[in-house]
Amino acid sequence: MATTQQGILDLLSPYPPGWGGVLLTGAVSTVAISACAFAIGLLLGTGGALGKLSGNRALRLLLDLYTTTIRAVPELILIVGLYYAGTDGLNRLLAALDLPPINVNGFVAAVAVLGFVQGAYMTEVLRGAILAIPIGQIDAAKAFGMGPMLRFRRVLLPALLPNALPGLANLWMSVTKDSALVAVVGYQELALATRLAGASTKHYFVFFLASALLYLAITLVSNVAFKLIEARVRRGQPRLA
Amino acid sequence: MNFSWISSYWPLLLTGAWQTVSLLVISVVFGFAIAIGLAFAQVSGGRLTRLLARSYCTFFRGTPLLIQLWLLYYGVGSLLPMVPGIRQSLFWPILREGFFFAAVSFTLNYAAYEAEVLRGALLAVPKGELEAGRAFGLSPWKLVRRIWLPRAIRIALPTIAGEIVMQLKATPLAFTVTVMDLYAVANKVRQDTLLVYEPLLVVTFFYLALTAVIARVFRGLEAQVPVRR
């Protein structure tokens, strides 16, 4: 076993004969994809939640269709389907506008697809969080003469964050893990980097274990981060139990 | 939209559906059994068992299922043939298959998620009911079997339905290890006929139908539980 011990360190070394650098780059792009998708999801989710609560029937029906479909269909099918539909649709649009077709960057495609999926889940989380705000607070803001934007920024947002944060933390965890699925459509993030490293050295076990630990590290660090954020947004709230 | 391929691919679609359903059933049934052990280990185990069960759940919930699957299929799978005599053994035809690895990794993964759900439910069983059981002189094992576990499962029932649907939505990953499940069939149709959306749509319909069945079954189960408000 002494030789394998030496071998493992060599295999995982960050410099070219070792594959550690490739794995780390993969991990960085995993985090980057997840963060961008999460941000897009937040935007779509905020819009979606406000849209669902706006009372416009057609809009609500449309958003219901969006959230229900996305949440009912397996992630892998969504990612593959949206990937093809997105690139295909974009190129058709370009063709209709008499522009040359473009090759969609894998990163952009991954972020767009995952962000679109996240948006559906976020819509529901944020909708619930907004509904949990005591209506009197919003009435009070209206009575003070705050406009919709100011009301959102000063009252709605600070009041909904404590409610939404646990759900958002869950979604962040799931997007870091779902980002592994874009390996299937061929963008090189951690999962695919690991498979490449494994395939070219035949030390599959070592590499998959290493990347599992990298994902675990991402999860654990984010756990701590979300705890801190939650303590921050809950400041001044009475502690329950 | 062109669905003419269905006429020649329906047997394959059926096998795919069968594989998907069997993966789901195997992983849910065995995963649930493991989850019961894990949940009790966390709720009433000693320090060491609690730590072990916790780390198990953290590991499997903190890493992507895809990585776990590949770790098993490529990692353990590439080490298995080195075990002496395994190629001649009775189990080799099973151990060689992607299906086996998919079933094992889905089971382990499902167990971790379900254990968390059950842990919460075990803690939510009213204390008085457990004390009443003890006062009746039930042995710890009987208490678990007759009161604690059944009550916890009833409490967790709606969440379990959700977890099973999540598990169903995770099964398409099996196609990456050569399992011919529903999604793999859609993939094959795409390769053969160059149709992208139609096979995905048909397969999605299957998944939605399965989700509806699961929801139905659980609504029935929940209706069986007497509730007094």
GROMACS .gro file of C-alpha atoms in nm:
model
  470
    1MET     CA    1   0.000   0.000   0.000
    2ALA     CA    2   0.299   0.229   0.046
    3THR     CA    3   0.332   0.275  -0.328
    4THR     CA    4  -0.037   0.367  -0.368
    5GLN     CA    5  -0.002   0.623  -0.090
    6GLN     CA    6   0.276   0.789  -0.282
    7GLY     CA    7   0.072   0.747  -0.599
    8ILE     CA    8  -0.235   0.921  -0.458
    9LEU     CA    9  -0.035   1.229  -0.362
   10ASP     CA   10   0.121   1.236  -0.707
   11LEU     CA   11  -0.214   1.195  -0.876
   12LEU     CA   12  -0.371   1.478  -0.680
   13SER     CA   13  -0.077   1.716  -0.699
   14PRO     CA   14  -0.184   2.053  -0.839
   15TYR     CA   15   0.086   2.061  -1.106
   16PRO     CA   16   0.051   1.902  -1.451
   17PRO     CA   17   0.148   1.541  -1.402
   18GLY     CA   18  -0.104   1.541  -1.116
   19TRP     CA   19  -0.469   1.621  -1.173
   20GLY     CA   20  -0.531   1.830  -0.860
   21GLY     CA   21  -0.519   2.154  -1.058
   22VAL     CA   22  -0.779   2.029  -1.306
   23LEU     CA   23  -1.008   1.927  -1.022
   24LEU     CA   24  -0.968   2.261  -0.848
   25THR     CA   25  -1.039   2.452  -1.169
   26GLY     CA   26  -1.345   2.232  -1.210
   27ALA     CA   27  -1.454   2.312  -0.856
   28VAL     CA   28  -1.411   2.685  -0.921
   29SER     CA   29  -1.624   2.666  -1.234
   30THR     CA   30  -1.883   2.463  -1.042
   31VAL     CA   31  -1.905   2.741  -0.784
   32ALA     CA   32  -1.911   3.007  -1.056
   33ILE     CA   33  -2.192   2.832  -1.248
   34SER     CA   34  -2.390   2.781  -0.929
   35ALA     CA   35  -2.346   3.140  -0.813
   36CYS     CA   36  -2.450   3.289  -1.148
   37ALA     CA   37  -2.745   3.049  -1.178
   38PHE     CA   38  -2.846   3.132  -0.822
   39ALA     CA   39  -2.837   3.505  -0.900
   40ILE     CA   40  -3.046   3.461  -1.215
   41GLY     CA   41  -3.282   3.239  -1.019
   42LEU     CA   42  -3.319   3.512  -0.755
   43LEU     CA   43  -3.413   3.767  -1.022
   44LEU     CA   44  -3.661   3.533  -1.191
   45GLY     CA   45  -3.793   3.419  -0.855
   46THR     CA   46  -3.851   3.771  -0.726
   47GLY     CA   47  -4.027   3.862  -1.048
   48GLY     CA   48  -4.225   3.541  -1.040
   49ALA     CA   49  -4.329   3.577  -0.678
   50LEU     CA   50  -4.438   3.938  -0.722
   51GLY     CA   51  -4.615   3.840  -1.044
   52LYS     CA   52  -4.804   3.557  -0.876
   53LEU     CA   53  -4.910   3.789  -0.595
   54SER     CA   54  -4.995   4.079  -0.823
   55GLY     CA   55  -5.347   3.952  -0.881
   56ASN     CA   56  -5.319   3.951  -1.260
   57ARG     CA   57  -5.491   3.631  -1.365
   58ALA     CA   58  -5.324   3.569  -1.699
   59LEU     CA   59  -4.983   3.636  -1.548
   60ARG     CA   60  -5.053   3.402  -1.258
   61LEU     CA   61  -5.166   3.125  -1.489
   62LEU     CA   62  -4.850   3.161  -1.694
   63LEU     CA   63  -4.630   3.157  -1.384
   64ASP     CA   64  -4.818   2.858  -1.245
   65LEU     CA   65  -4.741   2.674  -1.567
   66TYR     CA   66  -4.374   2.770  -1.534
   67THR     CA   67  -4.330   2.660  -1.174
   68THR     CA   68  -4.538   2.344  -1.204
   69THR     CA   69  -4.363   2.218  -1.516
   70ILE     CA   70  -4.015   2.291  -1.390
   71ARG     CA   71  -4.079   2.131  -1.055
   72ALA     CA   72  -4.246   1.822  -1.198
   73VAL     CA   73  -3.993   1.727  -1.467
   74PRO     CA   74  -3.666   1.550  -1.379
   75GLU     CA   75  -3.373   1.793  -1.365
   76LEU     CA   76  -3.166   1.599  -1.615
   77ILE     CA   77  -3.443   1.609  -1.876
   78LEU     CA   78  -3.490   1.981  -1.813
   79ILE     CA   79  -3.123   2.051  -1.850
   80VAL     CA   80  -3.083   1.850  -2.169
   81GLY     CA   81  -3.413   1.972  -2.313
   82LEU     CA   82  -3.354   2.337  -2.230
   83TYR     CA   83  -2.998   2.314  -2.353
   84TYR     CA   84  -3.110   2.197  -2.697
   85ALA     CA   85  -3.421   2.411  -2.705
   86GLY     CA   86  -3.226   2.717  -2.594
   87THR     CA   87  -2.938   2.692  -2.839
   88ASP     CA   88  -3.172   2.584  -3.119
   89GLY     CA   89  -3.422   2.860  -3.046
   90LEU     CA   90  -3.150   3.123  -3.028
   91ASN     CA   91  -3.005   3.020  -3.360
   92ARG     CA   92  -3.348   3.014  -3.524
   93LEU     CA   93  -3.410   3.362  -3.390
   94LEU     CA   94  -3.077   3.475  -3.530
   95ALA     CA   95  -3.157   3.312  -3.863
   96ALA     CA   96  -3.491   3.493  -3.871
   97LEU     CA   97  -3.306   3.819  -3.814
   98ASP     CA   98  -3.060   3.730  -4.091
   99LEU     CA   99  -2.771   3.702  -3.849
  100PRO     CA  100  -2.511   3.425  -3.859
  101PRO     CA  101  -2.567   3.139  -3.611
  102ILE     CA  102  -2.349   3.145  -3.301
  103ASN     CA  103  -2.204   2.868  -3.092
  104VAL     CA  104  -2.339   2.910  -2.742
  105ASN     CA  105  -2.068   2.910  -2.481
  106GLY     CA  106  -2.106   2.611  -2.247
  107PHE     CA  107  -2.081   2.829  -1.939
  108VAL     CA  108  -2.355   3.064  -2.055
  109ALA     CA  109  -2.580   2.773  -2.151
  110ALA     CA  110  -2.527   2.599  -1.816
  111VAL     CA  111  -2.595   2.918  -1.621
  112ALA     CA  112  -2.902   3.004  -1.826
  113VAL     CA  113  -3.054   2.658  -1.793
  114LEU     CA  114  -2.982   2.616  -1.422
  115GLY     CA  115  -3.093   2.973  -1.353
  116PHE     CA  116  -3.421   2.912  -1.531
  117VAL     CA  117  -3.478   2.599  -1.323
  118GLN     CA  118  -3.382   2.775  -1.000
  119GLY     CA  119  -3.619   3.060  -1.081
  120ALA     CA  120  -3.918   2.828  -1.060
  121TYR     CA  121  -3.821   2.697  -0.718
  122MET     CA  122  -3.734   3.046  -0.594
  123THR     CA  123  -4.070   3.179  -0.706
  124GLU     CA  124  -4.238   2.943  -0.463
  125VAL     CA  125  -3.994   3.005  -0.178
  126LEU     CA  126  -4.020   3.382  -0.212
  127ARG     CA  127  -4.397   3.375  -0.258
  128GLY     CA  128  -4.431   3.188   0.070
  129ALA     CA  129  -4.192   3.426   0.240
  130ILE     CA  130  -4.385   3.732   0.121
  131LEU     CA  131  -4.716   3.579   0.229
  132ALA     CA  132  -4.570   3.525   0.576
  133ILE     CA  133  -4.511   3.898   0.626
  134PRO     CA  134  -4.781   4.049   0.848
  135ILE     CA  135  -5.003   4.253   0.617
  136GLY     CA  136  -5.008   4.539   0.867
  137GLN     CA  137  -4.643   4.614   0.796
  138ILE     CA  138  -4.716   4.664   0.428
  139ASP     CA  139  -5.026   4.868   0.508
  140ALA     CA  140  -4.818   5.084   0.739
  141ALA     CA  141  -4.563   5.142   0.463
  142LYS     CA  142  -4.843   5.239   0.226
  143ALA     CA  143  -4.987   5.471   0.489
  144PHE     CA  144  -4.649   5.639   0.514
  145GLY     CA  145  -4.675   5.713   0.146
  146MET     CA  146  -4.391   5.488   0.030
  147GLY     CA  147  -4.391   5.406  -0.342
  148PRO     CA  148  -4.379   5.043  -0.456
  149MET     CA  149  -4.000   5.042  -0.509
  150LEU     CA  150  -3.923   5.204  -0.174
  151ARG     CA  151  -4.171   4.975  -0.004
  152PHE     CA  152  -4.005   4.673  -0.158
  153ARG     CA  153  -3.657   4.786  -0.058
  154ARG     CA  154  -3.727   4.908   0.295
  155VAL     CA  155  -4.011   4.688   0.418
  156LEU     CA  156  -4.078   4.386   0.202
  157LEU     CA  157  -3.719   4.275   0.145
  158PRO     CA  158  -3.590   4.297   0.504
  159ALA     CA  159  -3.909   4.133   0.631
  160LEU     CA  160  -3.909   3.846   0.382
  161LEU     CA  161  -3.540   3.755   0.404
  162PRO     CA  162  -3.559   3.576   0.741
  163ASN     CA  163  -3.854   3.374   0.612
  164ALA     CA  164  -3.696   3.292   0.279
  165LEU     CA  165  -3.341   3.221   0.387
  166PRO     CA  166  -3.374   2.853   0.487
  167GLY     CA  167  -3.544   2.779   0.157
  168LEU     CA  168  -3.284   2.978  -0.035
  169ALA     CA  169  -3.006   2.790   0.145
  170ASN     CA  170  -3.163   2.461   0.036
  171LEU     CA  171  -3.183   2.585  -0.320
  172TRP     CA  172  -2.820   2.689  -0.316
  173MET     CA  173  -2.724   2.339  -0.200
  174SER     CA  174  -2.932   2.185  -0.472
  175VAL     CA  175  -2.791   2.409  -0.746
  176THR     CA  176  -2.432   2.326  -0.650
  177LYS     CA  177  -2.526   1.960  -0.684
  178ASP     CA  178  -2.740   2.006  -0.995
  179SER     CA  179  -2.450   2.180  -1.162
  180ALA     CA  180  -2.291   1.835  -1.179
  181LEU     CA  181  -2.562   1.749  -1.429
  182VAL     CA  182  -2.429   1.992  -1.688
  183ALA     CA  183  -2.142   1.745  -1.719
  184VAL     CA  184  -2.390   1.539  -1.918
  185VAL     CA  185  -2.423   1.811  -2.183
  186GLY     CA  186  -2.047   1.837  -2.190
  187TYR     CA  187  -1.943   2.150  -2.005
  188GLN     CA  188  -1.632   2.093  -1.801
  189GLU     CA  189  -1.700   2.155  -1.436
  190LEU     CA  190  -1.597   1.945  -1.141
  191ALA     CA  191  -1.790   1.629  -1.231
  192LEU     CA  192  -1.663   1.614  -1.588
  193ALA     CA  193  -1.309   1.712  -1.488
  194THR     CA  194  -1.315   1.422  -1.246
  195ARG     CA  195  -1.429   1.181  -1.511
  196LEU     CA  196  -1.155   1.297  -1.745
  197ALA     CA  197  -0.893   1.261  -1.474
  198GLY     CA  198  -1.024   0.916  -1.392
  199ALA     CA  199  -1.039   0.805  -1.752
  200SER     CA  200  -0.686   0.910  -1.834
  201THR     CA  201  -0.521   0.761  -1.524
  202LYS     CA  202  -0.762   0.472  -1.451
  203HIS     CA  203  -0.762   0.577  -1.086
  204TYR     CA  204  -1.135   0.639  -1.085
  205PHE     CA  205  -1.186   0.569  -0.718
  206VAL     CA  206  -0.930   0.822  -0.596
  207PHE     CA  207  -1.059   1.101  -0.816
  208PHE     CA  208  -1.427   1.051  -0.752
  209LEU     CA  209  -1.367   1.037  -0.381
  210ALA     CA  210  -1.157   1.354  -0.404
  211SER     CA  211  -1.426   1.538  -0.597
  212ALA     CA  212  -1.696   1.412  -0.361
  213LEU     CA  213  -1.493   1.567  -0.080
  214LEU     CA  214  -1.462   1.892  -0.277
  215TYR     CA  215  -1.840   1.907  -0.319
  216LEU     CA  216  -1.876   1.828   0.049
  217ALA     CA  217  -1.641   2.112   0.134
  218ILE     CA  218  -1.849   2.350  -0.079
  219THR     CA  219  -2.161   2.236   0.105
  220LEU     CA  220  -2.011   2.268   0.451
  221VAL     CA  221  -1.862   2.611   0.385
  222SER     CA  222  -2.194   2.734   0.244
  223ASN     CA  223  -2.370   2.596   0.549
  224VAL     CA  224  -2.157   2.815   0.772
  225ALA     CA  225  -2.203   3.114   0.542
  226PHE     CA  226  -2.581   3.078   0.545
  227LYS     CA  227  -2.582   3.050   0.925
  228LEU     CA  228  -2.396   3.380   0.944
  229ILE     CA  229  -2.628   3.549   0.695
  230GLU     CA  230  -2.929   3.422   0.882
  231ALA     CA  231  -2.795   3.556   1.211
  232ARG     CA  232  -2.748   3.890   1.034
  233VAL     CA  233  -3.096   3.915   0.878
  234ARG     CA  234  -3.259   3.799   1.201
  235ARG     CA  235  -3.084   4.061   1.411
  236GLY     CA  236  -3.323   4.237   1.640
  237GLN     CA  237  -3.584   3.963   1.614
  238PRO     CA  238  -3.699   3.802   1.936
  239ARG     CA  239  -3.553   3.455   1.973
  240LEU     CA  240  -3.803   3.170   1.978
  241ALA     CA  241  -3.743   2.889   2.226
  242MET     CA  242  -4.386   1.725  -3.409
  243ASN     CA  243  -4.331   1.378  -3.538
  244PHE     CA  244  -4.437   1.084  -3.326
  245SER     CA  245  -4.422   0.810  -3.589
  246TRP     CA  246  -4.115   0.661  -3.417
  247ILE     CA  247  -4.333   0.545  -3.127
  248SER     CA  248  -4.472   0.256  -3.329
  249SER     CA  249  -4.128   0.098  -3.363
  250TYR     CA  250  -3.991   0.203  -3.024
  251TRP     CA  251  -4.276   0.121  -2.790
  252PRO     CA  252  -4.128  -0.211  -2.668
  253LEU     CA  253  -3.812  -0.022  -2.579
  254LEU     CA  254  -4.015   0.248  -2.406
  255LEU     CA  255  -4.185  -0.018  -2.200
  256THR     CA  256  -3.855  -0.175  -2.094
  257GLY     CA  257  -3.732   0.175  -2.011
  258ALA     CA  258  -4.037   0.243  -1.798
  259TRP     CA  259  -3.990  -0.094  -1.631
  260GLN     CA  260  -3.625  -0.019  -1.552
  261THR     CA  261  -3.711   0.324  -1.415
  262VAL     CA  262  -3.987   0.185  -1.196
  263SER     CA  263  -3.773  -0.100  -1.066
  264LEU     CA  264  -3.489   0.138  -0.984
  265LEU     CA  265  -3.735   0.356  -0.798
  266VAL     CA  266  -3.897   0.071  -0.608
  267ILE     CA  267  -3.567  -0.097  -0.518
  268SER     CA  268  -3.406   0.225  -0.396
  269VAL     CA  269  -3.711   0.338  -0.201
  270VAL     CA  270  -3.775   0.002  -0.031
  271PHE     CA  271  -3.416  -0.075   0.066
  272GLY     CA  272  -3.335   0.291   0.129
  273PHE     CA  273  -3.627   0.319   0.366
  274ALA     CA  274  -3.509   0.015   0.561
  275ILE     CA  275  -3.161   0.166   0.598
  276ALA     CA  276  -3.313   0.504   0.683
  277ILE     CA  277  -3.502   0.356   0.977
  278GLY     CA  278  -3.175   0.230   1.120
  279LEU     CA  279  -2.999   0.561   1.056
  280ALA     CA  280  -3.279   0.764   1.208
  281PHE     CA  281  -3.290   0.556   1.526
  282ALA     CA  282  -2.912   0.566   1.547
  283GLN     CA  283  -2.930   0.945   1.548
  284VAL     CA  284  -3.222   0.975   1.786
  285SER     CA  285  -3.139   0.712   2.044
  286GLY     CA  286  -2.790   0.582   1.966
  287GLY     CA  287  -2.474   0.625   2.166
  288ARG     CA  288  -2.220   0.890   2.086
  289LEU     CA  289  -2.030   0.683   1.830
  290THR     CA  290  -2.333   0.550   1.640
  291ARG     CA  291  -2.479   0.899   1.636
  292LEU     CA  292  -2.160   1.040   1.490
  293LEU     CA  293  -2.141   0.765   1.228
  294ALA     CA  294  -2.504   0.810   1.123
  295ARG     CA  295  -2.462   1.188   1.110
  296SER     CA  296  -2.152   1.167   0.894
  297TYR     CA  297  -2.324   0.922   0.661
  298CYS     CA  298  -2.613   1.163   0.610
  299THR     CA  299  -2.385   1.464   0.570
  300PHE     CA  300  -2.171   1.289   0.311
  301PHE     CA  301  -2.459   1.159   0.099
  302ARG     CA  302  -2.660   1.480   0.123
  303GLY     CA  303  -2.359   1.700   0.064
  304THR     CA  304  -2.233   1.543  -0.258
  305PRO     CA  305  -2.410   1.515  -0.593
  306LEU     CA  306  -2.581   1.186  -0.667
  307LEU     CA  307  -2.404   1.183  -1.003
  308ILE     CA  308  -2.065   1.176  -0.829
  309GLN     CA  309  -2.179   0.901  -0.592
  310LEU     CA  310  -2.302   0.698  -0.885
  311TRP     CA  311  -1.980   0.742  -1.079
  312LEU     CA  312  -1.772   0.673  -0.768
  313LEU     CA  313  -1.948   0.339  -0.739
  314TYR     CA  314  -1.966   0.251  -1.106
  315TYR     CA  315  -1.624   0.362  -1.224
  316GLY     CA  316  -1.441   0.362  -0.891
  317VAL     CA  317  -1.559   0.052  -0.711
  318GLY     CA  318  -1.647  -0.105  -1.045
  319SER     CA  319  -1.288  -0.081  -1.160
  320LEU     CA  320  -1.162  -0.230  -0.833
  321LEU     CA  321  -1.411  -0.519  -0.822
  322PRO     CA  322  -1.257  -0.735  -1.096
  323MET     CA  323  -0.938  -0.743  -0.889
  324VAL     CA  324  -1.114  -0.936  -0.613
  325PRO     CA  325  -0.995  -1.294  -0.666
  326GLY     CA  326  -1.256  -1.538  -0.786
  327ILE     CA  327  -1.526  -1.278  -0.834
  328ARG     CA  328  -1.546  -1.329  -1.208
  329GLN     CA  329  -1.625  -1.696  -1.156
  330SER     CA  330  -1.878  -1.631  -0.882
  331LEU     CA  331  -2.252  -1.659  -0.915
  332PHE     CA  332  -2.301  -1.285  -0.870
  333TRP     CA  333  -2.074  -1.165  -1.148
  334PRO     CA  334  -2.351  -1.125  -1.410
  335ILE     CA  335  -2.525  -0.889  -1.166
  336LEU     CA  336  -2.215  -0.712  -1.042
  337ARG     CA  337  -2.111  -0.638  -1.399
  338GLU     CA  338  -2.429  -0.444  -1.478
  339GLY     CA  339  -2.473  -0.069  -1.452
  340PHE     CA  340  -2.816  -0.140  -1.308
  341PHE     CA  341  -2.665  -0.292  -0.996
  342PHE     CA  342  -2.448   0.013  -0.930
  343ALA     CA  343  -2.732   0.253  -1.001
  344ALA     CA  344  -2.960   0.063  -0.763
  345VAL     CA  345  -2.699   0.059  -0.487
  346SER     CA  346  -2.606   0.426  -0.514
  347PHE     CA  347  -2.969   0.541  -0.539
  348THR     CA  348  -3.052   0.330  -0.234
  349LEU     CA  349  -2.769   0.475  -0.027
  350ASN     CA  350  -2.858   0.827  -0.137
  351TYR     CA  351  -3.228   0.787  -0.070
  352ALA     CA  352  -3.151   0.640   0.273
  353ALA     CA  353  -2.959   0.954   0.372
  354TYR     CA  354  -3.241   1.193   0.275
  355GLU     CA  355  -3.512   0.973   0.421
  356ALA     CA  356  -3.320   0.931   0.747
  357GLU     CA  357  -3.335   1.307   0.801
  358VAL     CA  358  -3.710   1.309   0.743
  359LEU     CA  359  -3.760   1.016   0.978
  360ARG     CA  360  -3.534   1.165   1.241
  361GLY     CA  361  -3.756   1.472   1.257
  362ALA     CA  362  -4.066   1.256   1.266
  363LEU     CA  363  -3.930   1.032   1.544
  364LEU     CA  364  -3.866   1.342   1.752
  365ALA     CA  365  -4.215   1.470   1.676
  366VAL     CA  366  -4.395   1.171   1.826
  367PRO     CA  367  -4.569   1.299   2.140
  368LYS     CA  368  -4.368   1.202   2.442
  369GLY     CA  369  -4.676   1.099   2.635
  370GLU     CA  370  -4.751   0.821   2.389
  371LEU     CA  371  -4.406   0.672   2.437
  372GLU     CA  372  -4.440   0.702   2.813
  373ALA     CA  373  -4.781   0.537   2.798
  374GLY     CA  374  -4.626   0.251   2.605
  375ARG     CA  375  -4.351   0.214   2.862
  376ALA     CA  376  -4.604   0.229   3.143
  377PHE     CA  377  -4.786  -0.061   2.978
  378GLY     CA  378  -4.463  -0.255   3.012
  379LEU     CA  379  -4.375  -0.272   2.641
  380SER     CA  380  -4.017  -0.375   2.581
  381PRO     CA  381  -3.806  -0.116   2.395
  382TRP     CA  382  -3.825  -0.321   2.075
  383LYS     CA  383  -4.203  -0.356   2.097
  384LEU     CA  384  -4.237   0.013   2.177
  385VAL     CA  385  -4.049   0.096   1.858
  386ARG     CA  386  -4.247  -0.150   1.650
  387ARG     CA  387  -4.594  -0.072   1.780
  388ILE     CA  388  -4.585   0.294   1.871
  389TRP     CA  389  -4.275   0.496   1.791
  390LEU     CA  390  -4.210   0.393   1.429
  391PRO     CA  391  -4.572   0.371   1.309
  392ARG     CA  392  -4.650   0.709   1.461
  393ALA     CA  393  -4.339   0.862   1.309
  394ILE     CA  394  -4.418   0.721   0.965
  395ARG     CA  395  -4.767   0.868   0.984
  396ILE     CA  396  -4.624   1.205   1.075
  397ALA     CA  397  -4.373   1.187   0.792
  398LEU     CA  398  -4.612   1.053   0.528
  399PRO     CA  399  -4.658   1.373   0.324
  400THR     CA  400  -4.283   1.438   0.327
  401ILE     CA  401  -4.209   1.081   0.225
  402ALA     CA  402  -4.432   1.123  -0.079
  403GLY     CA  403  -4.227   1.429  -0.174
  404GLU     CA  404  -3.900   1.243  -0.123
  405ILE     CA  405  -4.014   0.956  -0.345
  406VAL     CA  406  -4.103   1.200  -0.622
  407MET     CA  407  -3.758   1.358  -0.583
  408GLN     CA  408  -3.608   1.013  -0.610
  409LEU     CA  409  -3.807   0.945  -0.925
  410LYS     CA  410  -3.671   1.266  -1.072
  411ALA     CA  411  -3.317   1.150  -0.991
  412THR     CA  412  -3.344   0.813  -1.166
  413PRO     CA  413  -3.260   0.942  -1.518
  414LEU     CA  414  -2.899   0.970  -1.398
  415ALA     CA  415  -2.880   0.592  -1.434
  416PHE     CA  416  -2.847   0.636  -1.809
  417THR     CA  417  -2.490   0.761  -1.755
  418VAL     CA  418  -2.396   0.410  -1.640
  419THR     CA  419  -2.554   0.228  -1.936
  420VAL     CA  420  -2.890   0.151  -1.772
  421MET     CA  421  -3.164   0.147  -2.035
  422ASP     CA  422  -3.414   0.351  -1.835
  423LEU     CA  423  -3.682   0.582  -1.975
  424TYR     CA  424  -3.443   0.868  -2.027
  425ALA     CA  425  -3.187   0.646  -2.198
  426VAL     CA  426  -3.459   0.536  -2.440
  427ALA     CA  427  -3.529   0.901  -2.525
  428ASN     CA  428  -3.157   0.945  -2.581
  429LYS     CA  429  -3.139   0.643  -2.808
  430VAL     CA  430  -3.437   0.762  -3.010
  431ARG     CA  431  -3.263   1.095  -3.051
  432GLN     CA  432  -2.949   0.930  -3.177
  433ASP     CA  433  -3.141   0.706  -3.417
  434THR     CA  434  -3.394   0.952  -3.556
  435LEU     CA  435  -3.238   1.293  -3.481
  436LEU     CA  436  -3.562   1.401  -3.316
  437VAL     CA  437  -3.479   1.600  -3.003
  438TYR     CA  438  -3.801   1.717  -2.843
  439GLU     CA  439  -4.053   1.446  -2.922
  440PRO     CA  440  -3.885   1.161  -2.730
  441LEU     CA  441  -3.814   1.394  -2.437
  442LEU     CA  442  -4.179   1.499  -2.434
  443VAL     CA  443  -4.306   1.141  -2.440
  444VAL     CA  444  -4.068   1.039  -2.163
  445THR     CA  445  -4.159   1.346  -1.958
  446PHE     CA  446  -4.521   1.242  -1.988
  447PHE     CA  447  -4.426   0.903  -1.837
  448TYR     CA  448  -4.254   1.074  -1.544
  449LEU     CA  449  -4.552   1.300  -1.484
  450ALA     CA  450  -4.783   0.999  -1.491
  451LEU     CA  451  -4.563   0.819  -1.238
  452THR     CA  452  -4.562   1.128  -1.017
  453ALA     CA  453  -4.940   1.138  -1.034
  454VAL     CA  454  -4.956   0.771  -0.936
  455ILE     CA  455  -4.726   0.827  -0.637
  456ALA     CA  456  -4.930   1.128  -0.525
  457ARG     CA  457  -5.248   0.922  -0.560
  458VAL     CA  458  -5.114   0.630  -0.360
  459PHE     CA  459  -5.003   0.856  -0.079
  460ARG     CA  460  -5.331   1.044  -0.074
  461GLY     CA  461  -5.495   0.706  -0.026
  462LEU     CA  462  -5.249   0.610   0.247
  463GLU     CA  463  -5.301   0.938   0.428
  464ALA     CA  464  -5.675   0.889   0.415
  465GLN     CA  465  -5.624   0.555   0.592
  466VAL     CA  466  -5.473   0.727   0.892
  467PRO     CA  467  -5.739   0.823   1.143
  468VAL     CA  468  -5.696   1.186   1.247
  469ARG     CA  469  -5.886   1.358   1.520
  470ARG     CA  470  -5.873   1.734   1.529
   0.00000   0.00000   0.00000
